[in-house]
Amino acid sequence: MPRMNDLDTLQSMGLTLPSPAYLVGVLLFSIVGYVAFRHGRKAERKDHLCVGLALMFYPYAVSQTLALWLVGAVMSAWVVWKWN
């Protein structure tokens, strides 16, 4: 009987670990999203509030690293551009 914590067994079942670039992207865009969300609540700006929520939660729906970074970079740039 194979051990369940064996990396080869998990990979043969289709489970893989995310790359470090993916994990850094999730952390970075979640922090930017949280900051935008807080700013949107304090300044009563629904656009920042919604984009902040999207930045915090969209990594759960995206599994590809490139898509994570592209969408996150575009939304983060929008937040910076519309900040004031």
PDB file of C-alpha atoms in Angstrom, residues 25-66:
ATOM      1  CA  GLY A  25       1.472  36.451  -6.389  1.00  0.00           C
ATOM      2  CA  VAL A  26      -1.341  35.286  -4.126  1.00  0.00           C
ATOM      3  CA  LEU A  27       0.249  36.982  -1.131  1.00  0.00           C
ATOM      4  CA  LEU A  28       1.088  40.210  -2.980  1.00  0.00           C
ATOM      5  CA  PHE A  29      -2.294  40.672  -4.658  1.00  0.00           C
ATOM      6  CA  SER A  30      -4.177  39.750  -1.493  1.00  0.00           C
ATOM      7  CA  ILE A  31      -2.314  42.482   0.406  1.00  0.00           C
ATOM      8  CA  VAL A  32      -2.963  45.032  -2.358  1.00  0.00           C
ATOM      9  CA  GLY A  33      -6.610  43.948  -2.380  1.00  0.00           C
ATOM     10  CA  TYR A  34      -6.914  44.353   1.364  1.00  0.00           C
ATOM     11  CA  VAL A  35      -5.437  47.854   1.210  1.00  0.00           C
ATOM     12  CA  ALA A  36      -7.794  48.818  -1.631  1.00  0.00           C
ATOM     13  CA  PHE A  37     -10.756  47.322   0.237  1.00  0.00           C
ATOM     14  CA  ARG A  38      -9.941  49.278   3.414  1.00  0.00           C
ATOM     15  CA  HIS A  39      -9.462  52.488   1.436  1.00  0.00           C
ATOM     16  CA  GLY A  40     -12.766  51.912  -0.346  1.00  0.00           C
ATOM     17  CA  ARG A  41     -14.593  51.452   2.950  1.00  0.00           C
ATOM     18  CA  LYS A  42     -13.085  54.530   4.601  1.00  0.00           C
ATOM     19  CA  ALA A  43     -13.443  56.794   1.553  1.00  0.00           C
ATOM     20  CA  GLU A  44     -16.852  55.324   0.623  1.00  0.00           C
ATOM     21  CA  ARG A  45     -15.625  54.420  -2.854  1.00  0.00           C
ATOM     22  CA  LYS A  46     -17.429  51.363  -4.139  1.00  0.00           C
ATOM     23  CA  ASP A  47     -15.053  50.936  -7.068  1.00  0.00           C
ATOM     24  CA  HIS A  48     -12.047  50.431  -4.785  1.00  0.00           C
ATOM     25  CA  LEU A  49     -14.124  48.262  -2.480  1.00  0.00           C
ATOM     26  CA  CYS A  50     -15.143  45.918  -5.316  1.00  0.00           C
ATOM     27  CA  VAL A  51     -11.694  45.744  -6.901  1.00  0.00           C
ATOM     28  CA  GLY A  52     -10.186  45.111  -3.466  1.00  0.00           C
ATOM     29  CA  LEU A  53     -12.542  42.191  -2.909  1.00  0.00           C
ATOM     30  CA  ALA A  54     -11.757  40.855  -6.368  1.00  0.00           C
ATOM     31  CA  LEU A  55      -8.006  41.079  -5.732  1.00  0.00           C
ATOM     32  CA  MET A  56      -8.360  39.242  -2.435  1.00  0.00           C
ATOM     33  CA  PHE A  57     -10.485  36.397  -3.737  1.00  0.00           C
ATOM     34  CA  TYR A  58      -9.714  35.834  -7.422  1.00  0.00           C
ATOM     35  CA  PRO A  59      -6.565  33.753  -6.740  1.00  0.00           C
ATOM     36  CA  TYR A  60      -8.886  31.028  -5.442  1.00  0.00           C
ATOM     37  CA  ALA A  61     -10.451  30.782  -8.906  1.00  0.00           C
ATOM     38  CA  VAL A  62      -7.244  30.982 -10.980  1.00  0.00           C
ATOM     39  CA  SER A  63      -4.802  28.088 -11.072  1.00  0.00           C
ATOM     40  CA  GLN A  64      -2.373  29.324 -13.734  1.00  0.00           C
ATOM     41  CA  THR A  65       0.535  31.477 -12.570  1.00  0.00           C
ATOM     42  CA  LEU A  66       0.649  33.650 -15.697  1.00  0.00           C
TER      43      LEU A  66
END
